[in-house]
PDB file of C-alpha atoms and ligand atoms in Angstrom:
ATOM      1  CA  UNK A   1      -1.912 -10.063 -27.453  1.00 48.00           C
ATOM      2  CA  UNK A   2      -1.156 -10.965 -23.493  1.00 49.00           C
ATOM      3  CA  UNK A   3      -0.927  -7.860 -21.130  1.00 46.00           C
ATOM      4  CA  UNK A   4       2.613  -8.331 -20.412  1.00 57.00           C
ATOM      5  CA  UNK A   5       3.460  -8.126 -23.940  1.00 77.00           C
ATOM      6  CA  UNK A   6       1.949  -4.925 -24.389  1.00 88.00           C
ATOM      7  CA  UNK A   7       4.134  -1.707 -23.796  1.00 95.00           C
ATOM      8  CA  UNK A   8       3.494   0.729 -20.949  1.00 98.00           C
ATOM      9  CA  UNK A   9       1.964   3.180 -23.645  1.00 98.00           C
ATOM     10  CA  UNK A  10      -0.648   0.720 -24.984  1.00 97.00           C
ATOM     11  CA  UNK A  11      -1.622   0.461 -21.303  1.00 97.00           C
ATOM     12  CA  UNK A  12      -1.947   4.150 -20.780  1.00 98.00           C
ATOM     13  CA  UNK A  13      -3.752   4.511 -24.022  1.00 98.00           C
ATOM     14  CA  UNK A  14      -6.385   1.761 -22.776  1.00 97.00           C
ATOM     15  CA  UNK A  15      -6.758   3.960 -19.454  1.00 96.00           C
ATOM     16  CA  UNK A  16      -5.218   0.831 -17.597  1.00 97.00           C
ATOM     17  CA  UNK A  17      -2.423   2.980 -15.832  1.00 96.00           C
ATOM     18  CA  UNK A  18      -2.594   6.698 -15.327  1.00 98.00           C
ATOM     19  CA  UNK A  19      -0.781   9.536 -17.069  1.00 98.00           C
ATOM     20  CA  UNK A  20      -0.711  13.276 -17.251  1.00 98.00           C
ATOM     21  CA  UNK A  21      -2.349  13.413 -20.395  1.00 98.00           C
ATOM     22  CA  UNK A  22      -2.447  16.992 -22.457  1.00 98.00           C
ATOM     23  CA  UNK A  23      -3.784  15.768 -25.808  1.00 98.00           C
ATOM     24  CA  UNK A  24      -6.070  13.302 -26.868  1.00 98.00           C
ATOM     25  CA  UNK A  25      -7.453  12.690 -30.414  1.00 98.00           C
ATOM     26  CA  UNK A  26      -8.582  10.030 -32.841  1.00 98.00           C
ATOM     27  CA  UNK A  27      -5.258   8.953 -33.568  1.00 98.00           C
ATOM     28  CA  UNK A  28      -2.537  10.244 -31.215  1.00 98.00           C
ATOM     29  CA  UNK A  29      -2.367  10.625 -27.302  1.00 98.00           C
ATOM     30  CA  UNK A  30       0.076  12.784 -25.701  1.00 98.00           C
ATOM     31  CA  UNK A  31       1.230  12.929 -22.098  1.00 98.00           C
ATOM     32  CA  UNK A  32       3.950  14.277 -19.536  1.00 98.00           C
ATOM     33  CA  UNK A  33       6.942  12.264 -19.581  1.00 98.00           C
ATOM     34  CA  UNK A  34       7.409  10.539 -16.056  1.00 98.00           C
ATOM     35  CA  UNK A  35      11.092  11.523 -15.941  1.00 98.00           C
ATOM     36  CA  UNK A  36      11.179  15.082 -17.265  1.00 97.00           C
ATOM     37  CA  UNK A  37      14.438  16.099 -18.954  1.00 96.00           C
ATOM     38  CA  UNK A  38      13.416  19.679 -19.820  1.00 96.00           C
ATOM     39  CA  UNK A  39      10.887  22.368 -18.406  1.00 96.00           C
ATOM     40  CA  UNK A  40       8.688  20.788 -20.876  1.00 97.00           C
ATOM     41  CA  UNK A  41       8.905  17.202 -21.784  1.00 98.00           C
ATOM     42  CA  UNK A  42       5.858  15.743 -23.654  1.00 98.00           C
ATOM     43  CA  UNK A  43       5.639  12.224 -25.350  1.00 98.00           C
ATOM     44  CA  UNK A  44       3.393  12.354 -28.533  1.00 99.00           C
ATOM     45  CA  UNK A  45       2.483   8.733 -29.361  1.00 98.00           C
ATOM     46  CA  UNK A  46       0.409   7.455 -32.073  1.00 98.00           C
ATOM     47  CA  UNK A  47      -2.341   5.154 -30.598  1.00 98.00           C
ATOM     48  CA  UNK A  48      -1.603   2.328 -32.817  1.00 98.00           C
ATOM     49  CA  UNK A  49       0.472  -0.534 -32.116  1.00 97.00           C
ATOM     50  CA  UNK A  50       1.648  -1.305 -35.769  1.00 98.00           C
ATOM     51  CA  UNK A  51       4.805   0.743 -35.428  1.00 98.00           C
ATOM     52  CA  UNK A  52       7.931   0.370 -33.201  1.00 98.00           C
ATOM     53  CA  UNK A  53       9.740   3.340 -34.199  1.00 98.00           C
ATOM     54  CA  UNK A  54       9.978   6.164 -36.382  1.00 98.00           C
ATOM     55  CA  UNK A  55      11.360   4.633 -39.470  1.00 98.00           C
ATOM     56  CA  UNK A  56       8.557   2.239 -39.542  1.00 98.00           C
ATOM     57  CA  UNK A  57       5.874   5.144 -38.984  1.00 98.00           C
ATOM     58  CA  UNK A  58       7.529   7.028 -41.980  1.00 98.00           C
ATOM     59  CA  UNK A  59       7.398   3.931 -44.215  1.00 98.00           C
ATOM     60  CA  UNK A  60       4.054   3.003 -43.188  1.00 98.00           C
ATOM     61  CA  UNK A  61       2.004   5.712 -42.465  1.00 98.00           C
ATOM     62  CA  UNK A  62       3.634   9.179 -43.389  1.00 98.00           C
ATOM     63  CA  UNK A  63       0.603  11.486 -42.646  1.00 98.00           C
ATOM     64  CA  UNK A  64       0.364   9.784 -39.559  1.00 98.00           C
ATOM     65  CA  UNK A  65       3.978  10.941 -38.573  1.00 98.00           C
ATOM     66  CA  UNK A  66       3.106  14.206 -40.142  1.00 98.00           C
ATOM     67  CA  UNK A  67       0.293  14.412 -37.746  1.00 98.00           C
ATOM     68  CA  UNK A  68       2.653  13.811 -34.763  1.00 98.00           C
ATOM     69  CA  UNK A  69       4.735  16.631 -35.749  1.00 98.00           C
ATOM     70  CA  UNK A  70       1.722  19.044 -36.181  1.00 98.00           C
ATOM     71  CA  UNK A  71       0.766  17.735 -32.771  1.00 98.00           C
ATOM     72  CA  UNK A  72       4.054  18.454 -31.307  1.00 98.00           C
ATOM     73  CA  UNK A  73       4.063  22.292 -32.546  1.00 98.00           C
ATOM     74  CA  UNK A  74       0.674  22.816 -31.256  1.00 98.00           C
ATOM     75  CA  UNK A  75       1.440  21.554 -27.635  1.00 98.00           C
ATOM     76  CA  UNK A  76       4.612  23.607 -27.823  1.00 98.00           C
ATOM     77  CA  UNK A  77       2.681  26.676 -28.581  1.00 98.00           C
ATOM     78  CA  UNK A  78       0.571  25.640 -25.681  1.00 98.00           C
ATOM     79  CA  UNK A  79       2.750  24.724 -23.111  1.00 98.00           C
ATOM     80  CA  UNK A  80       5.911  26.572 -24.037  1.00 97.00           C
ATOM     81  CA  UNK A  81       6.741  29.400 -26.472  1.00 96.00           C
ATOM     82  CA  UNK A  82       6.349  27.355 -29.891  1.00 97.00           C
ATOM     83  CA  UNK A  83      10.066  26.291 -30.108  1.00 97.00           C
ATOM     84  CA  UNK A  84      10.689  23.116 -29.588  1.00 97.00           C
ATOM     85  CA  UNK A  85      13.107  19.811 -30.066  1.00 97.00           C
ATOM     86  CA  UNK A  86      11.731  16.720 -31.253  1.00 98.00           C
ATOM     87  CA  UNK A  87      13.592  13.550 -30.403  1.00 98.00           C
ATOM     88  CA  UNK A  88      12.489   9.886 -31.842  1.00 98.00           C
ATOM     89  CA  UNK A  89      15.097   7.492 -29.992  1.00 98.00           C
ATOM     90  CA  UNK A  90      15.511   4.610 -32.570  1.00 98.00           C
ATOM     91  CA  UNK A  91      17.158   1.447 -31.470  1.00 98.00           C
ATOM     92  CA  UNK A  92      18.308   0.492 -27.719  1.00 98.00           C
ATOM     93  CA  UNK A  93      21.799   1.974 -28.265  1.00 98.00           C
ATOM     94  CA  UNK A  94      20.122   5.169 -29.039  1.00 98.00           C
ATOM     95  CA  UNK A  95      18.549   5.166 -25.639  1.00 96.00           C
ATOM     96  CA  UNK A  96      15.226   3.775 -26.978  1.00 98.00           C
ATOM     97  CA  UNK A  97      13.640   1.690 -24.326  1.00 98.00           C
ATOM     98  CA  UNK A  98       9.437   1.527 -25.263  1.00 98.00           C
ATOM     99  CA  UNK A  99       9.040   0.014 -28.621  1.00 98.00           C
ATOM    100  CA  UNK A 100       5.700   1.682 -29.393  1.00 98.00           C
ATOM    101  CA  UNK A 101       6.693   4.690 -31.724  1.00 98.00           C
ATOM    102  CA  UNK A 102       6.791   8.236 -29.655  1.00 98.00           C
ATOM    103  CA  UNK A 103       8.252  11.503 -29.927  1.00 98.00           C
ATOM    104  CA  UNK A 104       9.938  13.482 -27.121  1.00 98.00           C
ATOM    105  CA  UNK A 105       8.920  16.880 -27.314  1.00 98.00           C
ATOM    106  CA  UNK A 106      11.089  18.824 -25.322  1.00 98.00           C
ATOM    107  CA  UNK A 107      10.657  22.755 -24.978  1.00 97.00           C
ATOM    108  CA  UNK A 108      11.489  25.451 -22.578  1.00 94.00           C
ATOM    109  CA  UNK A 109      15.218  26.786 -22.207  1.00 83.00           C
ATOM    110  CA  UNK A 110      17.226  23.670 -23.679  1.00 84.00           C
ATOM    111  CA  UNK A 111      20.855  24.035 -23.007  1.00 75.00           C
ATOM    112  CA  UNK A 112      22.802  24.462 -26.230  1.00 72.00           C
ATOM    113  CA  UNK A 113      25.027  21.583 -27.492  1.00 61.00           C
ATOM    114  CA  UNK A 114      23.303  18.770 -25.927  1.00 57.00           C
ATOM    115  CA  UNK A 115      21.222  16.590 -28.232  1.00 57.00           C
ATOM    116  CA  UNK A 116      20.529  13.691 -25.605  1.00 53.00           C
ATOM    117  CA  UNK A 117      17.329  14.211 -23.595  1.00 48.00           C
TER     118      UNK A 117
HETATM  119  P1  AMP B 201      12.363   5.878 -24.851  1.00 69.04           P
HETATM  120  O1  AMP B 201      13.829   5.648 -23.832  1.00 69.04           O
HETATM  121  O2  AMP B 201      12.968   7.010 -26.316  1.00 69.04           O
HETATM  122  O3  AMP B 201      11.728   4.665 -25.456  1.00 69.04           O
HETATM  123  O4  AMP B 201      11.244   6.678 -24.235  1.00 69.04           O
HETATM  124  C1  AMP B 201      10.628   6.387 -23.133  1.00 69.04           C
HETATM  125  C2  AMP B 201      10.028   7.362 -22.184  1.00 69.04           C
HETATM  126  O5  AMP B 201       9.103   7.030 -21.457  1.00 69.04           O
HETATM  127  C3  AMP B 201      11.176   7.790 -21.107  1.00 69.04           C
HETATM  128  O6  AMP B 201      11.502   9.086 -21.258  1.00 69.04           O
HETATM  129  C4  AMP B 201      10.411   7.495 -19.879  1.00 69.04           C
HETATM  130  O7  AMP B 201      10.673   8.403 -18.976  1.00 69.04           O
HETATM  131  C5  AMP B 201       8.617   7.566 -20.108  1.00 69.04           C
HETATM  132  N1  AMP B 201       8.044   6.788 -19.412  1.00 69.04           N
HETATM  133  C6  AMP B 201       8.030   5.389 -18.901  1.00 69.04           C
HETATM  134  N2  AMP B 201       6.848   5.179 -18.472  1.00 69.04           N
HETATM  135  C7  AMP B 201       6.163   6.045 -18.422  1.00 69.04           C
HETATM  136  C8  AMP B 201       4.967   6.455 -17.647  1.00 69.04           C
HETATM  137  N3  AMP B 201       4.168   5.569 -17.134  1.00 69.04           N
HETATM  138  N4  AMP B 201       4.212   7.572 -17.991  1.00 69.04           N
HETATM  139  C9  AMP B 201       5.115   8.767 -18.652  1.00 69.04           C
HETATM  140  N5  AMP B 201       6.124   8.273 -19.143  1.00 69.04           N
HETATM  141  C10 AMP B 201       6.817   7.370 -19.161  1.00 69.04           C
END
């Protein structure tokens, strides 16, 4: 795949551009969002390029989706109080801008009544 067709997350996973990485395991990387919308805002990203969004991931590799959730819980405990919101923007009108499946882990005194990140 040509470099310009790969997502920014693929380039972070490959080490081609820097990120504030907080977790790096065999199948998942997590790093701080460059434009945080909460006191703790971490992106939990499967390393595979096979899935564009959470619907594809759930259908194709539900165990990996479960690993994303478990990783988010661990990171919420490490970086906040263990309570968190997990957001998967799915489609452009829902705010998705990077088509490499990822979860937004949001934690730390989130405003009530707002689901948007
Ligand atoms: P989404 O809009 O759900 O596709 O989420 C993409 C997220 O990636 C946004 O919240 C961006 O702020 C974040 N983002 C884009 N580029 C980078 C980067 N180089 N490092 C960290 N986060 C990034």
